[in-house]
Amino acid sequence: MQIEEIIQAQRTFFATGATKAGSFRVNALIRLRTEILQKEQRIYDALKEDLNKSEFESYMTEIGMVLNELRYAIRHVKKWTKKKTVYTPIAQFHSKSFIMPEPYGVALILSPWNYPFQLTFAPLIGAISSGNCAILKPSAYAPKTSKIISDIVTDCFPPNYITVVLGGRQENEDLLKQRFDFIFFTGGVTVGKLVMEFASKNLTPVCLELGGKSPCIIDKTADLITAAKRIAFGKFLNAGQTCVAPDYLFVHRSVKDELVKNLKKEIENFYGADPLKNENYPKIINEKHYKRLRNLMEDETVLIGGQAGDQKITPTVLDGITAQSRIM
């Protein structure tokens, strides 16, 4: 089925009003949860192949978060669909005022490669809970996870309700040329601008969840052991491939050496003396990004780590970085 045909089929189904019933939404969420649980091992295997994630990390950052969100939505969705009586302004006296939640219609969800399972299904749960049809476009950079996402959705839902479009940049462009009622995009700023540009042609509302630079400030009064533990966990989870990870540190010079010492200790506690030999240490998603990161580290002063091999880069801390540094 062509993209235009899929969208039209979803518009036709949405127009029947079937997705607006609270019971319909709850049943859809329950089906999705059941299918995820049935295919849980396949999801672990896919994330291991795409990103070398361990089962523990896959559950903590992907599967567990989706299941938790499903539990919450199933419990609350009927409440969310009810109209809410509100105060009537004096200019409209004799009338009654209320807020009635209404779905948008057909939503497009464009998801990234760094948390390919979680960042596809979390927005889908929102789309289903609010009564929309949806087209999912997972990242081509995580092909094994994209395939299991497609299998789950195919086994759960008819394509005129929820469907998955696989492919790369061309499929992204083909989808963005269509008119949707809502677009949810997770990714980088450059592509985010393109998504908003395409959406603006049809005045389509968008939700852009974009990456950025995330500083962490350590003053001279900080608990350095706790700070090091939290920085090491937040930054090096998923080999640093997290949009809200601590990205660069402003450290008071009086505590810098002690913080570096504690960071080294925490990194070794998490990943061992040689993270490259740790079979559960995630890899960089592909060769292109691996080379890009290696190039950004060139000619910089390395305080911790810096080793690389087999599409992995050890947890690394650089020193003397300025706003003009390439890595910034």
mmCIF file of C-alpha atoms in Angstrom, residues 179-182 196-206:
data_model
loop_
_atom_site.group_PDB
_atom_site.id
_atom_site.type_symbol
_atom_site.label_atom_id
_atom_site.label_comp_id
_atom_site.label_asym_id
_atom_site.label_seq_id
_atom_site.Cartn_x
_atom_site.Cartn_y
_atom_site.Cartn_z
ATOM 1 C CA ARG A 179 -0.731 16.271 5.177
ATOM 2 C CA PHE A 180 -0.998 14.986 8.726
ATOM 3 C CA ASP A 181 -3.030 16.286 11.647
ATOM 4 C CA PHE A 182 -0.121 16.095 14.087
ATOM 5 C CA MET A 196 8.747 22.097 11.033
ATOM 6 C CA GLU A 197 9.239 23.542 7.540
ATOM 7 C CA PHE A 198 7.228 20.741 5.924
ATOM 8 C CA ALA A 199 4.579 20.902 8.661
ATOM 9 C CA SER A 200 4.162 24.652 8.235
ATOM 10 C CA LYS A 201 2.940 24.201 4.646
ATOM 11 C CA ASN A 202 -0.229 22.580 6.022
ATOM 12 C CA LEU A 203 -0.223 24.419 9.401
ATOM 13 C CA THR A 204 0.230 21.001 11.013
ATOM 14 C CA PRO A 205 0.883 21.161 14.772
ATOM 15 C CA VAL A 206 4.203 19.577 15.748
#
